[in-house]
Amino acid sequence: MQESLPSQAAAANAQDASPPSSTQQVKRRARGSGLWQTQRLYWRQTLGVFLLTALLFGGLALLLRTLDSNAANIGAGVLVILGAALLVTAAVAATLQANALQMRRVTAVLQRLAEGDYSARADLLAGGELNQLSRAVNHVAERSEQQARRRKRERDRFEAVLHSMSDGVLLLDRRGYVALLNPAAERLLRLPADKAIRQSFVQVVRDYRLADVWQQCAQSGQEQNATVEAGAGFFLRIHVTPLRKGTSNGYLVLLQDLSHLYRLEAVRRDFVSNISHELRTPLASLKALVDTLRDGALTDPPAAEHFLERMEVEVDSMTQMVQELLELSRIEGGQAPLRLFPAEVASLVEPAVARLVAQATRAGLTLNVALAPGLPQVLVDAERIRQVLINLIHNAIKFTPPGGFVTVTARAVHEGIVVSVADTGIGIPAEDVSRIFERFYKADRARAGGGTGLGLAIAKHTIQAHNGRLWVESTEGKGSTFSFTLPLVNLPLTQL
């Protein structure tokens, strides 16, 4: 399970924090000690006010005694003085109690703010300076709450950006230990976050070439980047930038998967090489035929006619190749719109089989059709699907020895209709199966059979244009089965 990025950063500092239970005990002891000290101060102040009031009124009583010798009057005066002292003391005590209560509430609010609870507010109960203190505390709380919300929004945006990035991002501290990484980095490094946090960058990447890039950045203080082949066909570009802001420096590491670009470059090179190879043979043949005609074959009408027929065959071969290349380019570029209509599966299969049954008979093969009964209609471009079937059946006939079988079947599945062309031919080597649908790609045994090598590529893109898929199952020496899916009439379709 992936943990959130903020929790990763928090986990980096988790070992430095005290256990929660001991921390809570310390806070409870501190709060109890503060309350006890407040109560002691309150009672000291109350007792002091009472004694001071009693002394003042006692002195007044002695003064009255000297002025009036009447004992009864003196006793009554003393009682009145003591009562007045008690009333004053009670009033002062009530004021002190209210102030102490307000102070405790303000203290509790400050403690909650210190713990991160920015919703805490102090009540305005007492007047004077304590009210001003409460208002100041509330103002600080409101500002802190606004700043906390702003930080949370920024953190959420930062986390969303990191999660949505296709490039891997790692944040290292000044010692080169991982403090944070996004899901893309986990995928590229094939390492979950819980095993990467607080680990050294060298341990995480497990590749000395990637680690060298970071070490060069640490030594030079400058940005460093490199591209390495981290695995078979897996190219990784690393960019390390030192963080210069803040009190503690670190490093930002960016990882980019360039495998797709390198594969495209390899396909481009293969395409140039293959088309050069495919054009070299007919061009060389044409050159030889022209030289032969020029050397005197023109004076021999039968020979000249034969050479001209050979030249026509070579020109037709190159024309077919160019046409198929243009067709493939149009399909891939969305410039060949499909003419979609409901069609019966039999109306797609039977014409293609009828067109090639004579060729199968000449090759000594048995061509069978087995369609499941009650197949629903499909929404397709009938002409293009028939061309796909012709291509698959023609390949099956070409690579099946005499006495073999070629069988075309169709069945209904949950995703539509599956049409298959199976043969008992030479099969396809396991190492060639994954590349059989590439342009110009031919297995070694297939090169003797001719063809442009574009038929399966065109068939694949045509089926994909129908929101279907084309695949092959093959065992070398036993035969192959090419299958593709077609959408039903009521299924959605994305047209090119």
Coordinates of C-alpha atoms in Angstrom, one line a residue:
M1 CA 0.0 0.0 0.0
Q2 CA 1.2 3.5 -0.9
E3 CA 1.3 6.0 1.9
S4 CA 0.7 9.7 1.2
L5 CA 3.5 12.0 0.6
P6 CA 3.0 14.1 3.7
S7 CA 3.1 10.9 5.8
Q8 CA 6.4 10.0 4.1
A9 CA 7.9 13.3 5.2
A10 CA 6.5 12.8 8.7
A11 CA 7.9 9.3 8.8
A12 CA 11.4 10.7 8.1
N13 CA 11.3 12.5 11.5
A14 CA 9.3 9.8 13.4
Q15 CA 12.3 8.3 15.1
D16 CA 13.3 11.7 16.6
A17 CA 10.0 12.1 18.4
S18 CA 9.2 10.9 21.9
P19 CA 6.7 8.0 22.4
P20 CA 3.1 9.4 22.4
S21 CA 2.3 8.0 25.8
S22 CA 5.2 9.6 27.6
T23 CA 4.6 12.9 25.8
Q24 CA 0.9 12.9 26.9
Q25 CA 2.0 12.1 30.5
V26 CA 4.4 15.0 30.5
K27 CA 1.7 17.4 29.2
R28 CA -0.8 16.2 31.8
R29 CA 1.8 16.7 34.6
A30 CA 2.6 20.2 33.3
R31 CA -1.1 21.2 33.1
G32 CA -1.7 19.8 36.7
S33 CA 1.4 21.6 38.0
G34 CA 0.2 24.9 36.4
L35 CA -3.3 24.6 37.8
W36 CA -1.9 23.9 41.3
Q37 CA 0.4 26.9 41.1
T38 CA -2.5 29.1 40.0
Q39 CA -4.7 27.9 42.9
R40 CA -1.9 28.6 45.4
L41 CA -1.4 32.1 44.0
Y42 CA -5.1 32.7 44.2
W43 CA -5.4 31.7 47.8
R44 CA -2.3 33.6 48.8
Q45 CA -3.7 36.8 47.2
T46 CA -7.1 36.3 48.9
L47 CA -5.5 35.7 52.3
G48 CA -3.3 38.7 51.9
V49 CA -6.3 40.9 51.0
F50 CA -8.2 39.6 54.0
L51 CA -5.4 40.2 56.4
L52 CA -4.7 43.7 55.0
T53 CA -8.4 44.6 55.3
A54 CA -8.6 43.2 58.8
L55 CA -5.5 45.2 59.9
L56 CA -6.9 48.4 58.4
F57 CA -10.3 48.1 60.0
G58 CA -8.7 46.8 63.3
G59 CA -6.6 50.0 63.4
L60 CA -9.8 52.0 62.8
A61 CA -11.4 50.1 65.7
L62 CA -8.6 51.0 68.0
L63 CA -8.9 54.6 67.0
L64 CA -12.6 54.6 67.8
R65 CA -11.9 53.0 71.2
T66 CA -9.7 55.8 72.1
L67 CA -12.5 58.2 71.1
D68 CA -15.3 56.4 72.7
S69 CA -15.0 54.3 75.9
N70 CA -18.4 52.7 75.5
A71 CA -17.5 48.9 75.3
A72 CA -20.8 48.0 73.7
N73 CA -20.4 50.5 71.0
I74 CA -16.9 49.4 70.5
G75 CA -18.0 45.7 70.2
A76 CA -20.6 46.6 67.7
G77 CA -18.2 48.7 65.7
V78 CA -15.7 45.8 65.6
L79 CA -18.4 43.5 64.3
V80 CA -19.3 46.0 61.6
I81 CA -15.7 46.4 60.7
L82 CA -15.1 42.6 60.5
G83 CA -18.2 42.2 58.3
A84 CA -17.1 45.0 56.0
A85 CA -13.7 43.3 55.8
L86 CA -15.3 40.0 54.8
L87 CA -17.4 41.7 52.1
V88 CA -14.4 43.5 50.6
T89 CA -12.4 40.3 50.8
A90 CA -15.2 38.4 49.1
A91 CA -15.4 41.0 46.3
V92 CA -11.7 40.9 45.8
A93 CA -11.7 37.1 45.9
A94 CA -14.4 37.0 43.2
T95 CA -12.5 39.3 41.0
L96 CA -9.3 37.3 41.4
Q97 CA -11.2 34.1 40.8
A98 CA -12.7 35.5 37.5
N99 CA -9.3 36.6 36.4
A100 CA -7.7 33.3 37.3
L101 CA -10.5 31.5 35.4
Q102 CA -9.9 33.6 32.3
M103 CA -6.2 33.1 32.6
R104 CA -6.7 29.3 32.7
R105 CA -8.9 29.5 29.7
V106 CA -6.4 31.6 27.8
T107 CA -3.6 29.2 28.8
A108 CA -5.7 26.2 27.6
V109 CA -6.3 28.0 24.3
L110 CA -2.6 28.6 23.9
Q111 CA -1.8 25.0 24.7
R112 CA -4.3 23.8 22.0
L113 CA -2.8 26.2 19.5
A114 CA 0.7 24.9 20.3
E115 CA -0.6 21.3 19.7
G116 CA -2.0 22.3 16.3
D117 CA -5.6 22.9 17.1
Y118 CA -6.2 26.2 15.4
S119 CA -9.9 26.2 16.0
A120 CA -9.5 27.0 19.7
R121 CA -10.8 30.4 20.9
A122 CA -10.8 32.2 24.2
D123 CA -14.1 33.4 25.7
L124 CA -14.4 37.1 26.6
L125 CA -15.6 36.8 30.2
A126 CA -13.5 39.3 32.2
G127 CA -13.0 42.9 31.4
G128 CA -10.0 45.1 31.2
E129 CA -6.6 43.9 30.1
L130 CA -7.6 40.2 30.2
N131 CA -10.2 40.9 27.6
Q132 CA -7.6 42.5 25.4
L133 CA -5.3 39.5 26.0
S134 CA -8.2 37.1 25.0
R135 CA -8.8 39.2 21.8
A136 CA -5.1 39.1 20.9
V137 CA -5.0 35.3 21.5
N138 CA -8.1 34.9 19.3
H139 CA -6.6 37.0 16.6
V140 CA -3.4 34.9 16.6
A141 CA -5.6 31.8 16.5
E142 CA -7.5 33.1 13.5
R143 CA -4.3 34.0 11.6
S144 CA -2.8 30.7 12.5
E145 CA -5.9 28.8 11.3
Q146 CA -5.8 30.8 8.0
Q147 CA -2.1 30.0 7.5
A148 CA -2.7 26.3 8.3
R149 CA -5.5 26.1 5.7
R150 CA -3.3 27.8 3.2
R151 CA -0.5 25.4 3.9
K152 CA -2.8 22.5 3.6
R153 CA -4.1 23.7 0.2
E154 CA -0.5 24.1 -1.0
R155 CA 0.4 20.7 0.4
D156 CA -2.6 19.1 -1.3
R157 CA -1.7 20.7 -4.6
F158 CA 1.9 19.6 -4.2
E159 CA 0.9 16.1 -3.4
A160 CA -1.6 16.0 -6.4
V161 CA 1.1 17.2 -8.8
L162 CA 3.6 14.6 -7.5
H163 CA 1.1 11.8 -7.7
S164 CA 0.1 12.8 -11.3
M165 CA 3.6 13.1 -12.6
S166 CA 4.8 10.4 -14.9
D167 CA 8.4 11.2 -14.0
G168 CA 9.9 10.0 -10.7
V169 CA 10.7 12.6 -8.1
L170 CA 12.9 12.0 -5.0
L171 CA 13.8 14.5 -2.3
L172 CA 17.1 13.8 -0.5
D173 CA 18.5 15.4 2.6
R174 CA 22.1 16.7 2.7
R175 CA 23.5 13.3 3.5
G176 CA 21.8 11.7 0.6
Y177 CA 19.0 9.9 2.4
V178 CA 15.5 9.7 0.8
A179 CA 13.0 11.9 2.6
L180 CA 10.2 11.7 0.0
L181 CA 9.4 10.0 -3.3
N182 CA 6.3 9.9 -5.5
P183 CA 4.5 6.8 -6.9
A184 CA 6.2 7.2 -10.3
A185 CA 9.6 6.9 -8.6
E186 CA 8.4 3.8 -6.8
R187 CA 7.4 2.3 -10.1
L188 CA 10.6 3.2 -11.9
L189 CA 12.8 2.0 -9.1
R190 CA 10.6 -1.0 -8.3
L191 CA 10.7 -0.2 -4.6
P192 CA 7.8 0.7 -2.3
A193 CA 8.0 3.9 -0.3
D194 CA 8.1 2.2 3.1
K195 CA 11.4 0.5 2.0
A196 CA 12.9 3.7 0.5
I197 CA 12.2 6.4 3.1
R198 CA 15.2 7.1 5.3
Q199 CA 17.4 4.9 3.1
S200 CA 20.5 6.1 1.3
F201 CA 20.1 7.0 -2.4
V202 CA 22.7 4.4 -3.2
Q203 CA 20.6 1.7 -1.6
V204 CA 17.4 2.8 -3.2
V205 CA 18.6 3.1 -6.9
R206 CA 20.9 0.0 -6.7
D207 CA 22.9 1.2 -9.7
Y208 CA 26.3 2.7 -9.3
R209 CA 25.9 4.9 -12.5
L210 CA 22.8 6.6 -11.0
A211 CA 24.6 7.0 -7.7
D212 CA 27.6 8.5 -9.4
V213 CA 25.4 11.3 -10.8
W214 CA 24.2 12.3 -7.4
Q215 CA 27.8 12.1 -6.0
Q216 CA 29.0 14.4 -8.8
C217 CA 26.3 16.9 -7.9
A218 CA 27.2 16.7 -4.2
Q219 CA 30.8 17.3 -5.0
S220 CA 30.4 20.1 -7.6
G221 CA 27.3 21.8 -6.2
Q222 CA 26.0 21.9 -9.8
E223 CA 23.2 20.2 -11.7
Q224 CA 24.1 16.9 -13.1
N225 CA 22.3 14.6 -15.5
A226 CA 22.9 11.4 -17.4
T227 CA 21.1 8.6 -19.3
V228 CA 21.7 5.0 -18.4
E229 CA 20.4 1.7 -19.6
A230 CA 19.1 0.3 -16.2
G231 CA 17.9 -2.9 -17.8
A232 CA 17.3 -4.7 -21.0
G233 CA 15.6 -2.0 -23.1
F234 CA 15.0 0.1 -20.0
F235 CA 16.5 3.5 -20.4
L236 CA 16.5 5.9 -17.5
R237 CA 17.4 9.6 -17.5
I238 CA 18.4 11.1 -14.1
H239 CA 18.6 14.8 -13.3
V240 CA 20.0 15.9 -9.9
T241 CA 19.6 19.5 -8.7
P242 CA 21.0 20.8 -5.4
L243 CA 18.5 22.7 -3.2
R244 CA 20.1 26.0 -2.3
K245 CA 17.3 27.6 -0.3
G246 CA 16.6 27.1 3.4
T247 CA 18.8 26.3 6.4
S248 CA 19.5 22.7 5.4
N249 CA 20.4 21.8 1.8
G250 CA 19.3 18.7 0.0
Y251 CA 18.9 17.4 -3.5
L252 CA 16.0 17.0 -5.9
V253 CA 16.3 14.0 -8.1
L254 CA 14.2 13.6 -11.3
L255 CA 13.9 10.3 -13.1
Q256 CA 12.5 10.0 -16.6
D257 CA 11.7 6.7 -18.4
L258 CA 13.0 7.2 -22.0
S259 CA 12.4 3.5 -23.0
H260 CA 9.6 4.5 -25.3
L261 CA 11.7 7.1 -27.1
Y262 CA 14.5 4.6 -27.6
R263 CA 12.0 2.0 -28.9
L264 CA 10.7 4.5 -31.4
E265 CA 14.2 5.3 -32.5
A266 CA 14.9 1.5 -32.9
V267 CA 11.6 1.2 -34.9
R268 CA 12.7 4.1 -37.1
R269 CA 16.1 2.5 -37.8
D270 CA 14.5 -0.9 -38.4
F271 CA 12.0 0.7 -40.8
V272 CA 14.7 2.4 -42.8
S273 CA 16.7 -0.8 -42.9
N274 CA 13.8 -3.0 -43.8
I275 CA 12.4 -0.7 -46.5
S276 CA 15.9 -0.4 -47.9
H277 CA 16.2 -4.2 -48.0
E278 CA 12.7 -4.6 -49.5
L279 CA 13.4 -2.1 -52.3
R280 CA 17.0 -3.3 -53.0
T281 CA 15.9 -6.7 -54.5
P282 CA 13.3 -5.3 -57.1
L283 CA 15.6 -2.4 -58.0
A284 CA 18.5 -4.7 -58.5
S285 CA 16.3 -6.9 -60.6
L286 CA 15.1 -4.0 -62.7
K287 CA 18.7 -2.8 -63.2
A288 CA 19.8 -6.2 -64.4
L289 CA 16.8 -6.5 -66.8
V290 CA 17.5 -3.0 -68.2
D291 CA 21.2 -3.8 -68.7
T292 CA 20.2 -7.1 -70.4
L293 CA 17.8 -5.3 -72.8
R294 CA 20.4 -2.7 -73.5
D295 CA 23.1 -5.3 -74.3
G296 CA 21.0 -6.7 -77.2
A297 CA 17.9 -8.4 -75.9
L298 CA 15.8 -5.8 -77.6
T299 CA 16.7 -7.4 -80.9
D300 CA 15.2 -10.7 -79.7
P301 CA 11.4 -10.1 -79.5
P302 CA 10.6 -13.2 -77.4
A303 CA 13.4 -12.5 -74.9
A304 CA 12.5 -8.8 -74.8
E305 CA 8.9 -9.7 -74.1
H306 CA 10.0 -12.0 -71.2
F307 CA 12.2 -9.3 -69.7
L308 CA 9.4 -6.7 -70.0
E309 CA 7.1 -9.1 -68.1
R310 CA 9.7 -9.6 -65.4
M311 CA 10.1 -5.8 -65.1
E312 CA 6.3 -5.4 -64.8
V313 CA 6.2 -7.9 -62.0
E314 CA 9.0 -6.0 -60.1
V315 CA 7.2 -2.7 -60.7
D316 CA 3.9 -4.1 -59.4
S317 CA 5.7 -5.4 -56.3
M318 CA 7.1 -2.0 -55.5
T319 CA 3.7 -0.4 -56.3
Q320 CA 2.0 -2.7 -53.9
M321 CA 4.5 -2.0 -51.2
V322 CA 4.0 1.8 -51.6
Q323 CA 0.3 1.4 -51.6
E324 CA 0.4 -0.7 -48.4
L325 CA 2.7 1.9 -46.7
L326 CA 0.3 4.7 -47.6
E327 CA -2.7 2.7 -46.4
L328 CA -0.9 1.9 -43.1
S329 CA 0.0 5.5 -42.7
R330 CA -3.5 6.6 -43.3
I331 CA -5.0 4.2 -40.8
E332 CA -2.4 5.1 -38.1
G333 CA -3.0 8.8 -38.8
G334 CA -6.8 8.6 -38.6
Q335 CA -7.2 9.6 -42.3
A336 CA -9.0 6.4 -43.3
P337 CA -12.5 6.7 -41.8
L338 CA -14.4 3.5 -41.4
R339 CA -17.7 3.0 -43.2
L340 CA -19.6 1.2 -40.4
F341 CA -22.7 -0.9 -41.0
P342 CA -24.3 -3.9 -39.3
A343 CA -23.2 -7.1 -40.9
E344 CA -23.6 -10.8 -40.5
V345 CA -20.4 -12.7 -39.6
A346 CA -21.0 -15.2 -42.4
S347 CA -21.1 -12.3 -44.9
L348 CA -17.6 -11.4 -43.8
V349 CA -16.0 -14.9 -43.7
E350 CA -17.5 -16.7 -46.6
P351 CA -16.4 -14.3 -49.4
A352 CA -12.9 -14.3 -48.1
V353 CA -12.8 -18.1 -48.0
A354 CA -14.4 -18.4 -51.5
R355 CA -11.7 -16.1 -52.9
L356 CA -8.8 -18.3 -51.6
V357 CA -10.3 -21.8 -51.8
A358 CA -8.8 -22.4 -55.3
Q359 CA -5.3 -21.4 -54.0
A360 CA -5.7 -23.8 -51.0
T361 CA -6.6 -26.6 -53.4
R362 CA -3.6 -26.0 -55.6
A363 CA -1.4 -26.1 -52.5
G364 CA -2.9 -29.4 -51.4
L365 CA -4.6 -28.0 -48.3
T366 CA -8.1 -28.4 -46.9
L367 CA -9.8 -25.1 -46.1
N368 CA -12.7 -25.4 -43.6
V369 CA -15.2 -22.9 -42.2
A370 CA -16.9 -23.5 -38.8
L371 CA -19.2 -20.7 -37.6
A372 CA -21.2 -21.0 -34.4
P373 CA -24.9 -20.9 -35.0
G374 CA -26.9 -17.8 -34.1
L375 CA -24.1 -15.3 -34.1
P376 CA -25.3 -11.7 -33.6
Q377 CA -24.5 -8.9 -36.0
V378 CA -21.3 -6.9 -35.8
L379 CA -20.8 -3.2 -36.6
V380 CA -17.8 -3.1 -39.0
D381 CA -16.4 -1.8 -42.2
A382 CA -17.1 -5.0 -44.1
E383 CA -14.6 -4.5 -46.9
R384 CA -11.7 -3.8 -44.5
I385 CA -12.6 -6.8 -42.3
R386 CA -12.7 -9.1 -45.4
Q387 CA -9.3 -7.8 -46.4
V388 CA -8.0 -8.7 -42.9
L389 CA -9.4 -12.2 -43.3
I390 CA -7.9 -12.6 -46.8
N391 CA -4.5 -11.6 -45.4
L392 CA -4.7 -14.1 -42.5
I393 CA -6.0 -17.0 -44.7
H394 CA -3.4 -16.2 -47.4
N395 CA -0.6 -16.4 -44.8
A396 CA -1.9 -19.6 -43.4
I397 CA -2.0 -21.2 -46.9
K398 CA 1.5 -19.9 -47.7
F399 CA 3.1 -21.4 -44.6
T400 CA 1.3 -24.7 -44.3
P401 CA 2.8 -27.7 -46.1
P402 CA 0.7 -29.9 -48.4
G403 CA -1.8 -32.1 -46.7
G404 CA -2.4 -29.6 -43.9
F405 CA -5.6 -27.9 -42.8
V406 CA -6.6 -24.2 -42.6
T407 CA -9.8 -23.6 -40.5
V408 CA -11.7 -20.4 -40.1
T409 CA -14.0 -20.2 -37.0
A410 CA -16.2 -17.6 -35.2
R411 CA -17.7 -17.6 -31.8
A412 CA -19.5 -15.2 -29.5
V413 CA -17.8 -13.9 -26.3
H414 CA -18.7 -11.2 -23.7
E415 CA -16.6 -8.6 -25.6
G416 CA -18.1 -9.3 -29.1
I417 CA -17.3 -11.9 -31.7
V418 CA -13.9 -13.7 -32.0
V419 CA -12.9 -14.8 -35.4
S420 CA -9.9 -17.2 -35.7
V421 CA -7.8 -18.5 -38.6
A422 CA -5.9 -21.7 -37.5
D423 CA -3.5 -23.7 -39.6
T424 CA -1.3 -26.8 -39.1
G425 CA 1.7 -25.1 -40.7
I426 CA 5.3 -24.5 -39.7
G427 CA 4.4 -22.2 -36.8
I428 CA 6.3 -19.1 -35.6
P429 CA 9.4 -19.2 -33.4
A430 CA 8.7 -18.1 -29.8
E431 CA 11.2 -15.2 -30.2
D432 CA 9.4 -13.9 -33.2
V433 CA 5.8 -14.0 -31.8
S434 CA 6.0 -10.6 -30.0
R435 CA 7.3 -8.8 -33.1
I436 CA 5.2 -10.5 -35.8
F437 CA 2.9 -7.5 -36.2
E438 CA 5.7 -5.0 -36.7
R439 CA 6.2 -3.4 -40.1
F440 CA 8.4 -5.4 -42.5
Y441 CA 9.1 -7.9 -39.8
K442 CA 9.4 -11.4 -41.1
A443 CA 10.5 -14.6 -39.4
D444 CA 13.5 -16.2 -41.1
R445 CA 11.4 -19.0 -42.6
A446 CA 8.8 -16.4 -43.9
R447 CA 11.4 -14.5 -46.0
A448 CA 11.4 -17.3 -48.7
G449 CA 7.7 -16.8 -49.1
G450 CA 7.8 -13.3 -50.5
G451 CA 5.4 -10.5 -49.5
T452 CA 6.0 -7.0 -48.3
G453 CA 5.8 -7.7 -44.6
L454 CA 3.1 -5.1 -44.1
G455 CA 0.0 -7.2 -44.2
L456 CA -0.1 -8.1 -40.5
A457 CA 0.7 -4.5 -39.4
I458 CA -2.2 -3.3 -41.5
A459 CA -4.5 -6.0 -40.2
K460 CA -3.6 -5.1 -36.6
H461 CA -4.3 -1.4 -37.0
T462 CA -7.6 -2.1 -38.9
I463 CA -8.8 -4.3 -36.0
Q464 CA -7.7 -1.7 -33.4
A465 CA -9.7 0.9 -35.4
H466 CA -12.8 -1.3 -34.7
N467 CA -12.0 -1.2 -30.9
G468 CA -10.8 -4.8 -31.2
R469 CA -7.6 -6.6 -30.7
L470 CA -5.6 -9.1 -32.8
W471 CA -3.3 -11.7 -31.4
V472 CA -1.5 -14.9 -32.3
E473 CA -0.9 -18.3 -30.5
S474 CA 1.7 -20.4 -32.2
T475 CA 3.9 -23.4 -31.6
E476 CA 6.8 -23.9 -33.9
G477 CA 6.4 -27.0 -36.1
K478 CA 2.7 -27.4 -35.1
G479 CA 0.9 -24.4 -36.5
S480 CA -0.5 -21.0 -35.6
T481 CA -3.9 -19.4 -34.7
F482 CA -4.5 -15.8 -35.5
S483 CA -7.6 -14.4 -33.7
F484 CA -9.3 -11.0 -33.6
T485 CA -12.4 -9.5 -32.0
L486 CA -15.2 -7.5 -33.6
P487 CA -17.7 -5.3 -31.7
L488 CA -21.4 -6.1 -31.6
V489 CA -23.9 -3.6 -33.1
N490 CA -25.0 -2.4 -29.6
L491 CA -21.4 -1.8 -28.4
P492 CA -19.7 1.6 -28.5
L493 CA -17.1 2.2 -31.1
T494 CA -14.5 4.9 -31.6
Q495 CA -14.2 5.7 -35.3
L496 CA -11.0 6.8 -36.9

